[in-house]
Each structure stands twice: as C-alpha cells, then as structure tokens.
Short mmCIF file of C-alpha atoms and ligand atoms in Angstrom, two decimals:
data_model
loop_
_atom_site.label_atom_id
_atom_site.label_comp_id
_atom_site.label_asym_id
_atom_site.label_seq_id
_atom_site.Cartn_x
_atom_site.Cartn_y
_atom_site.Cartn_z
CA MET A 1 16.57 -2.51 0.73
CA GLY A 2 15.22 -6.02 0.39
CA GLN A 3 18.34 -7.41 2.06
CA LYS A 4 18.14 -4.90 4.92
CA ILE A 5 14.52 -5.82 5.56
CA ILE A 6 15.50 -9.49 5.68
CA TYR A 7 18.04 -8.64 8.40
CA ALA A 8 15.51 -6.53 10.30
CA LEU A 9 12.75 -9.15 10.19
CA ARG A 10 14.40 -12.57 10.15
CA ASN A 11 14.14 -14.28 13.52
CA LYS A 12 11.72 -11.61 14.78
CA PRO A 13 9.32 -13.37 17.18
CA GLY A 14 5.86 -13.83 15.70
CA VAL A 15 7.02 -13.05 12.15
CA LYS A 16 7.26 -15.59 9.33
CA LEU A 17 9.29 -13.93 6.59
CA ILE A 18 9.15 -14.93 2.94
CA ALA A 19 11.81 -13.08 0.93
CA THR A 20 11.59 -12.97 -2.86
CA SER A 21 13.71 -11.74 -5.73
CA LYS A 22 14.60 -12.71 -9.27
CA GLY A 23 16.85 -15.79 -9.42
CA VAL A 24 19.00 -17.16 -6.63
CA ASN A 25 19.19 -15.67 -3.14
CA ARG A 26 22.13 -13.21 -3.02
CA THR A 27 21.73 -12.33 0.66
CA SER A 28 24.68 -13.72 2.65
CA VAL A 29 22.68 -15.02 5.61
CA LYS A 30 20.22 -17.70 4.52
CA GLU A 31 18.74 -18.70 7.92
CA GLY A 32 15.70 -17.31 9.71
CA TYR A 33 13.47 -16.88 6.66
CA ILE A 34 12.19 -18.63 3.54
CA TYR A 35 13.42 -17.60 0.10
CA GLU A 36 11.25 -17.89 -3.03
CA PRO A 37 12.50 -16.80 -6.47
CA LEU A 38 9.88 -14.48 -7.95
CA ASP A 39 9.80 -12.27 -11.03
CA ILE A 40 7.29 -9.57 -10.13
CA THR A 41 6.50 -8.84 -13.77
CA ASP A 42 4.91 -12.31 -13.89
CA GLU A 43 1.32 -11.97 -12.63
CA LYS A 44 0.75 -15.72 -12.31
CA ALA A 45 3.98 -16.17 -10.34
CA ILE A 46 2.89 -13.49 -7.85
CA GLU A 47 -0.49 -15.20 -7.46
CA PHE A 48 1.24 -18.56 -6.92
CA VAL A 49 3.56 -17.30 -4.16
CA ILE A 50 0.75 -15.44 -2.39
CA ASN A 51 -1.53 -18.47 -2.46
CA LYS A 52 1.31 -20.66 -1.20
CA TYR A 53 2.11 -18.50 1.88
CA ASN A 54 -1.03 -16.42 2.46
CA PRO A 55 0.88 -13.37 3.86
CA SER A 56 -0.78 -10.68 5.99
CA SER A 57 1.57 -7.98 4.62
CA ILE A 58 3.75 -7.40 1.56
CA ILE A 59 6.70 -4.98 1.53
CA ASN A 60 7.56 -4.10 -2.06
CA THR A 61 11.16 -2.94 -2.40
CA ALA A 62 11.68 -4.15 -5.98
CA ALA A 63 11.77 -1.62 -8.79
CA MET A 64 13.70 -0.49 -11.82
CA THR A 65 15.71 2.19 -10.02
CA ASN A 66 18.23 3.34 -12.62
CA VAL A 67 16.69 6.70 -13.52
CA ASP A 68 18.47 7.09 -16.86
CA ALA A 69 17.74 3.48 -17.90
CA CYS A 70 14.04 4.12 -17.20
CA GLU A 71 14.18 7.15 -19.49
CA THR A 72 15.63 5.15 -22.37
CA ASP A 73 13.78 1.83 -21.75
CA LYS A 74 10.29 2.97 -20.84
CA ASP A 75 8.65 -0.41 -21.58
CA ASN A 76 10.74 -2.24 -19.01
CA CYS A 77 10.32 0.58 -16.52
CA ARG A 78 6.54 0.45 -16.96
CA ARG A 79 6.48 -3.34 -16.50
CA MET A 80 8.67 -3.21 -13.37
CA ASN A 81 7.39 -0.09 -11.66
CA ILE A 82 3.73 0.07 -12.66
CA ASP A 83 2.36 -3.25 -13.97
CA SER A 84 3.96 -5.26 -11.13
CA VAL A 85 2.34 -2.99 -8.54
CA ARG A 86 -1.03 -3.54 -10.19
CA PHE A 87 -0.49 -7.32 -10.01
CA MET A 88 0.49 -7.12 -6.32
CA THR A 89 -2.32 -4.81 -5.26
CA THR A 90 -4.88 -6.98 -7.08
CA GLN A 91 -3.75 -9.89 -4.92
CA CYS A 92 -3.78 -7.65 -1.81
CA LYS A 93 -7.42 -6.79 -2.53
CA LEU A 94 -8.42 -10.42 -3.08
CA ASN A 95 -6.64 -11.65 0.07
CA ASN A 96 -6.94 -8.67 2.47
CA ILE A 97 -3.17 -8.11 2.50
CA HIS A 98 -1.60 -4.91 3.84
CA PHE A 99 0.70 -3.38 1.19
CA VAL A 100 3.84 -1.42 2.08
CA HIS A 101 5.34 0.20 -0.99
CA LEU A 102 8.51 2.24 -1.46
CA SER A 103 8.50 5.42 -3.50
CA THR A 104 10.78 8.37 -4.05
CA ASP A 105 11.46 12.09 -3.54
CA PHE A 106 11.68 12.23 -7.36
CA VAL A 107 7.87 12.48 -7.51
CA PHE A 108 8.54 16.17 -6.72
CA ASP A 109 10.09 18.69 -9.12
CA GLY A 110 12.69 19.98 -6.68
CA THR A 111 11.66 23.62 -6.72
CA ALA A 112 10.39 23.72 -3.12
CA GLY A 113 12.15 21.09 -0.96
CA PRO A 114 12.10 19.94 1.78
CA TYR A 115 8.71 18.43 1.08
CA GLN A 116 5.86 17.20 3.27
CA GLU A 117 3.43 14.43 2.37
CA GLU A 118 0.66 16.80 1.21
CA ASP A 119 2.84 18.72 -1.26
CA LEU A 120 1.92 18.43 -4.90
CA PRO A 121 3.99 15.96 -6.95
CA ASN A 122 5.32 17.00 -10.34
CA PRO A 123 7.59 14.26 -11.72
CA LEU A 124 10.36 15.34 -14.10
CA SER A 125 11.40 11.95 -15.51
CA TYR A 126 9.82 8.69 -16.66
CA TYR A 127 11.16 6.90 -13.54
CA ALA A 128 9.59 9.56 -11.32
CA TRP A 129 6.32 9.39 -13.26
CA SER A 130 6.28 5.58 -13.02
CA LYS A 131 6.72 5.70 -9.24
CA LEU A 132 3.93 8.27 -8.90
CA GLU A 133 1.68 6.04 -11.05
CA SER A 134 2.52 3.12 -8.73
CA GLU A 135 1.46 5.24 -5.74
CA LYS A 136 -1.87 5.99 -7.44
CA ILE A 137 -2.44 2.29 -8.12
CA ALA A 138 -1.91 1.48 -4.42
CA GLU A 139 -4.17 4.37 -3.38
CA GLN A 140 -6.97 3.39 -5.74
CA ALA A 141 -6.87 -0.40 -5.20
CA GLY A 142 -9.30 -0.40 -2.28
CA ILE A 143 -6.67 -1.94 0.03
CA GLU A 144 -4.83 -1.05 3.22
CA TYR A 145 -1.56 0.48 2.03
CA ALA A 146 1.38 2.52 3.26
CA ILE A 147 3.62 4.35 0.80
CA LEU A 148 7.06 5.18 2.19
CA ARG A 149 8.81 7.77 0.03
CA THR A 150 12.54 7.88 0.54
CA ILE A 151 15.71 9.65 -0.70
CA ILE A 152 19.17 8.41 -1.81
CA ILE A 153 19.60 5.28 0.25
CA TYR A 154 23.13 4.38 1.42
CA GLY A 155 24.52 1.34 3.18
CA VAL A 156 26.49 -1.84 2.66
CA VAL A 157 25.10 -4.41 0.19
CA ASP A 158 25.83 -8.12 0.58
CA ASP A 159 26.79 -9.04 -2.96
CA GLY A 160 28.46 -5.72 -3.78
CA GLN A 161 26.50 -5.28 -7.01
CA ARG A 162 24.62 -2.17 -5.89
CA SER A 163 26.45 1.05 -5.12
CA ASN A 164 25.40 4.33 -3.57
CA VAL A 165 26.87 7.77 -2.92
CA VAL A 166 28.88 6.63 0.11
CA LEU A 167 30.34 3.40 -1.33
CA TRP A 168 30.93 5.01 -4.73
CA THR A 169 32.83 7.94 -3.21
CA LYS A 170 34.82 5.72 -0.84
CA ASN A 171 35.73 3.10 -3.46
CA SER A 172 36.61 5.67 -6.14
CA LEU A 173 38.87 7.75 -3.88
CA GLU A 174 40.56 4.63 -2.51
CA GLN A 175 41.38 3.70 -6.12
CA LYS A 176 42.53 7.31 -6.76
CA LYS A 177 39.86 7.74 -9.45
CA ASN A 178 38.47 11.17 -10.28
CA ILE A 179 34.73 11.48 -9.75
CA ASN A 180 32.33 14.14 -11.00
CA VAL A 181 30.10 15.12 -8.11
CA ILE A 182 27.01 17.30 -8.46
CA THR A 183 27.06 20.55 -6.52
CA ASP A 184 23.53 21.85 -7.10
CA GLN A 185 21.34 18.88 -6.10
CA PHE A 186 20.28 18.76 -2.46
CA ARG A 187 18.96 15.60 -0.76
CA SER A 188 18.49 13.96 2.63
CA PRO A 189 20.58 10.76 2.47
CA THR A 190 18.86 7.82 4.13
CA LEU A 191 20.63 5.00 5.96
CA ALA A 192 19.23 1.70 4.64
CA GLU A 193 18.86 0.30 8.18
CA ASP A 194 16.75 3.30 9.23
CA LEU A 195 14.41 2.82 6.27
CA ALA A 196 14.22 -0.92 6.96
CA ASP A 197 13.09 -0.16 10.52
CA ALA A 198 10.44 2.22 9.17
CA CYS A 199 9.17 -0.50 6.79
CA VAL A 200 9.01 -3.02 9.65
CA ASN A 201 7.11 -0.57 11.85
CA ALA A 202 4.75 0.21 8.97
CA VAL A 203 3.95 -3.51 8.83
CA LEU A 204 3.65 -4.02 12.59
CA LYS A 205 1.43 -0.93 13.00
CA ARG A 206 -0.46 -1.70 9.78
CA ALA A 207 0.21 1.93 8.87
CA LYS A 208 -1.93 3.67 6.26
CA GLY A 209 -1.21 6.52 3.85
CA ILE A 210 1.90 8.30 2.61
CA TYR A 211 5.00 8.75 4.79
CA HIS A 212 8.18 10.70 4.12
CA VAL A 213 11.10 8.62 5.40
CA SER A 214 14.62 10.00 4.94
CA GLY A 215 17.65 11.22 6.85
CA LYS A 216 17.28 14.43 8.84
CA GLU A 217 19.85 16.60 7.08
CA GLN A 218 19.38 18.33 3.74
CA ILE A 219 22.81 18.42 2.09
CA SER A 220 24.19 18.65 -1.43
CA ILE A 221 25.51 15.52 -3.14
CA MET A 222 28.88 17.31 -3.05
CA GLU A 223 28.65 17.69 0.73
CA ALA A 224 27.70 14.02 1.05
CA ALA A 225 30.77 13.01 -0.98
CA GLN A 226 33.11 15.38 0.88
CA THR A 227 31.82 14.29 4.28
CA THR A 228 32.34 10.66 3.23
CA ALA A 229 35.89 11.42 2.09
CA ASP A 230 36.71 13.22 5.35
CA PHE A 231 35.16 10.46 7.44
CA PHE A 232 37.24 7.74 5.77
CA GLY A 233 40.37 9.95 5.66
CA LEU A 234 40.51 10.00 1.83
CA ASP A 235 41.98 12.56 -0.57
CA LYS A 236 39.22 14.96 -1.66
CA SER A 237 41.22 16.32 -4.62
CA TYR A 238 39.78 13.48 -6.76
CA ILE A 239 36.30 14.97 -6.28
CA LYS A 240 35.53 17.22 -9.24
CA PRO A 241 32.58 19.62 -8.88
CA VAL A 242 30.00 19.53 -11.68
CA THR A 243 26.57 21.10 -12.11
CA THR A 244 23.42 19.28 -13.18
CA ALA A 245 23.41 21.22 -16.47
CA GLU A 246 27.04 20.24 -17.20
CA LEU A 247 26.40 16.54 -16.55
CA LYS A 248 23.67 16.27 -19.25
CA GLN A 249 22.15 13.02 -17.94
CA PRO A 250 19.31 11.51 -20.03
CA ALA A 251 16.71 11.97 -17.25
CA LEU A 252 15.98 15.24 -15.48
CA ARG A 253 16.52 15.29 -11.71
CA PRO A 254 14.85 17.54 -9.12
CA LEU A 255 17.35 20.06 -7.72
CA VAL A 256 16.26 20.50 -4.12
CA THR A 257 14.34 17.76 -2.34
CA GLY A 258 14.66 16.58 1.28
CA PHE A 259 11.69 15.66 3.43
CA ILE A 260 9.88 16.88 6.49
CA ILE A 261 9.75 13.61 8.42
CA ASP A 262 7.55 14.59 11.41
CA LYS A 263 4.74 12.20 10.41
CA ALA A 264 7.10 9.19 10.26
CA ILE A 265 8.67 10.17 13.59
CA ARG A 266 5.20 10.37 15.15
CA ASP A 267 3.44 7.39 13.54
CA LEU A 268 6.26 4.98 12.65
CA ASP A 269 8.48 5.56 15.67
CA TYR A 270 11.11 6.63 13.15
CA HIS A 271 14.38 7.94 14.60
CA PRO A 272 16.98 8.23 11.82
CA HIS A 273 20.69 8.45 12.43
CA THR A 274 22.61 11.57 11.42
CA PHE A 275 24.73 11.22 8.27
CA LEU A 276 27.89 10.97 10.38
CA GLU A 277 26.34 8.27 12.57
CA GLY A 278 25.29 6.45 9.41
CA LEU A 279 28.85 6.60 8.06
CA ALA A 280 30.09 5.08 11.31
CA ILE A 281 27.61 2.20 10.88
CA VAL A 282 28.74 1.67 7.27
CA LYS A 283 32.39 1.64 8.40
CA LYS A 284 31.69 -0.96 11.08
CA GLN A 285 29.79 -3.18 8.61
CA LEU A 286 32.58 -2.96 6.04
CA HIS A 287 35.08 -3.85 8.77
CA ASN A 288 33.05 -6.94 9.78
CA LYS A 289 32.64 -8.22 6.21
N1 NAP B 301 18.20 3.69 -3.96
C1 NAP B 301 17.75 4.91 -3.76
O1 NAP B 301 18.54 5.83 -3.56
C2 NAP B 301 16.26 5.18 -3.74
C3 NAP B 301 15.83 6.51 -3.58
C4 NAP B 301 14.46 6.75 -3.54
C5 NAP B 301 13.56 5.71 -3.66
N2 NAP B 301 14.01 4.44 -3.84
C6 NAP B 301 13.04 3.36 -3.95
O2 NAP B 301 13.31 2.41 -2.94
C7 NAP B 301 13.05 1.09 -3.42
C8 NAP B 301 14.26 0.20 -3.19
O3 NAP B 301 15.36 0.74 -3.86
P1 NAP B 301 16.77 0.01 -3.89
O4 NAP B 301 17.80 1.04 -3.89
O5 NAP B 301 16.81 -1.07 -2.88
O6 NAP B 301 16.69 -0.61 -5.35
P2 NAP B 301 17.68 -1.66 -6.03
O7 NAP B 301 18.93 -1.77 -5.26
O8 NAP B 301 17.75 -1.27 -7.47
O9 NAP B 301 16.90 -3.00 -5.85
C9 NAP B 301 15.77 -3.30 -6.59
C10 NAP B 301 15.63 -4.78 -6.58
O10 NAP B 301 14.55 -5.15 -7.43
C11 NAP B 301 14.93 -6.36 -8.06
N3 NAP B 301 14.20 -6.62 -9.27
C12 NAP B 301 14.41 -6.09 -10.50
N4 NAP B 301 13.57 -6.62 -11.40
C13 NAP B 301 12.84 -7.56 -10.71
C14 NAP B 301 11.81 -8.45 -11.08
N5 NAP B 301 11.33 -8.48 -12.34
N6 NAP B 301 11.30 -9.26 -10.15
C15 NAP B 301 11.76 -9.22 -8.88
N7 NAP B 301 12.72 -8.39 -8.46
C16 NAP B 301 13.25 -7.55 -9.37
C17 NAP B 301 16.39 -6.15 -8.36
O11 NAP B 301 16.96 -7.40 -8.63
P3 NAP B 301 18.34 -7.52 -9.47
O12 NAP B 301 19.38 -7.21 -8.45
O13 NAP B 301 18.32 -8.92 -9.91
O14 NAP B 301 18.27 -6.52 -10.57
C18 NAP B 301 16.88 -5.50 -7.09
O15 NAP B 301 17.31 -6.47 -6.17
C19 NAP B 301 12.59 1.24 -4.86
O16 NAP B 301 11.19 1.26 -4.89
C20 NAP B 301 13.12 2.62 -5.26
O17 NAP B 301 12.31 3.20 -6.26
C21 NAP B 301 15.35 4.15 -3.88
#
C-alpha cells in the first residue's frame, strides 16, 4: 500500500510527499517525492523525521500483516502494530498532525458480514486484536484521525516480495503448482489503487472517524481464485478446495466479512472497481513491467 500511495501522491500539485520504510527504497520510481528510511518501532526516529519535515498529515500503511506470524510472535506484533501507533499519535498530538491509519476487516468475528462501521468488533486472533488496539489508540489520542478498514488487498508490487490472492493464484497456476484454496471464507477483495485513492482523499478532506473501504463484491476466496484463473486463461484443475477447519492455520480467521462501503462512497468520493475491472488493471500493469 505504501508504494501505491507514493504513485497516487507523487507529483500531485500542492503536495510534498515524504515516503518512509525500513531500509532502502524498494519503490521503482524514485522521483517526485523524498524518501527517508524509518523504523517505526523506534520512537526517537519517528520524532526526528517529523521534526525534520513538519508534515500536516501522516498515512500509516506499515504493520506486521502476516496473521499467523503475529499469533506466534506476539512481542513483535505488539511493537509493530500497537507501540508504533502510540509513538506516531503522540507526535500527531504534539504537532497537530492529521493521522490516517489502515485497519482490517479482521477486527470482526465473521459471523455477520458484510459489516458497517458501527458494528461491534470481536477480534479472533492476536493480529486482529492488535489492529483493534491500534484503532483505540488513534481514537483516544485527542487528535484528528481517520481509520480506513480494508479487506484482502490485491495489486502489483514493485519489488515482487509481497504476494496476494491474485498474484499467488496466477503465479502458482502458471507454474502448474497445486494450491489449496479456502471455500468457506468470504471477503470483498480490494484493488490497491482504489484504497490508495481513498487514503489520498482522506488526507485532502482531512476526514475523521472510521471508514470501511473495500471492493464492492462479497465473494469466497475460492471464487476470487477461480475468477483470476479464468481471467488469465489458466488451468483451474490445480486449485484444490479446502475448508478453514481442514487448513488448521495457527490464527483463527473470520468466515464471512465484506463491508458496507456507503460512508466511504459518500465522504471519501470512493468509487471502487469491480473485481474483473481490477484484474484488467493488474494484467495491464504486469504487461507494462
Ligand atoms: N494486505 C491485506 O490484505 C490487508 C487486509 C486488511 C488490512 N490490511 C492493512 O493494510 C495495511 C497495509 O497492508 P499491506 O498489505 O500493504 O502490508 P505489507 O505489504 O505487509 O506492508 C507493510 C509494510 O510495513 C513495513 N514495515 C514492517 N516493519 C516496519 C518497521 N519496523 N518500520 C517501518 N516499516 C515497517 C514492511 O516493510 P518490509 O517490506 O521491510 O517488511 C512493509 O513494507 C496494514 O495496516 C494492514 O494491517 C491489509
């Protein structure tokens, strides 16, 4: 997401963009913005970068996002997903900075999706709990904040290190590898570019509160994989159906999520692509690489 927001904001008139991440800049295009290495678990480093650039808004896309790794390495998850948000929001309070923070459909237990913003969270895993805690920190910091909850993001990543349901399905089937795909989890896949636009609008409108920002369609992971296979003309026989119970992953996942996105459409001028339109955008980007 960080990379997509760079592409959405770099060269935008009136915007000075400072992009940060751990280590060297892995985004292909290096022009149109400033890059600062920043480890967000380092409170002093955050303070240093904020004092250096005095931003009016921060968009926080960094997190420990591997749900099973969070379950087995809770200390790191807490440092990345909770402590870092406390460090950032403390600086936002001191410097009157608007904070845009990404969160997840996993704050819900998946018994009553699709969800609206007012529905009651009930996280099932440590990752989900950590993201809900981060939301509470933003809400209680006495700052202007917008929390954008989203759902399985897909898109093309510059350095190829991150995968997602679309790239994973496409790459596996191209290599004629069998993949186990879950049949009983339902989500609204979100095109990374759509979410980036929502983040940018949240900044430009100085939006406040919680927003549900996802694709429009609620489909199973299996349907997402099969649609991807069909779209790219790949052999679906490598897709093996599996249930959540059979997969026995370390962290529990909500079964049925999906979002009601009316608030984002109204307040953030959010107009997501359909999943098929999103696949066409992914195909074009892969072609241009
Ligand atoms: N991906 C999804 O399907 C999904 C679904 C719902 C919600 N979300 C939320 O959306 C947000 C963005 O997700 P994403 O998919 O873009 O995540 P991602 O691909 O895992 O990216 C997270 C980024 O955080 C960076 N990071 C890790 N530790 C750091 C540190 N100590 N200091 C600075 N940066 C650090 C990572 O850098 P390295 O590359 O060096 O590790 C990585 O670039 C997250 O808040 C996530 O919880 C994601």
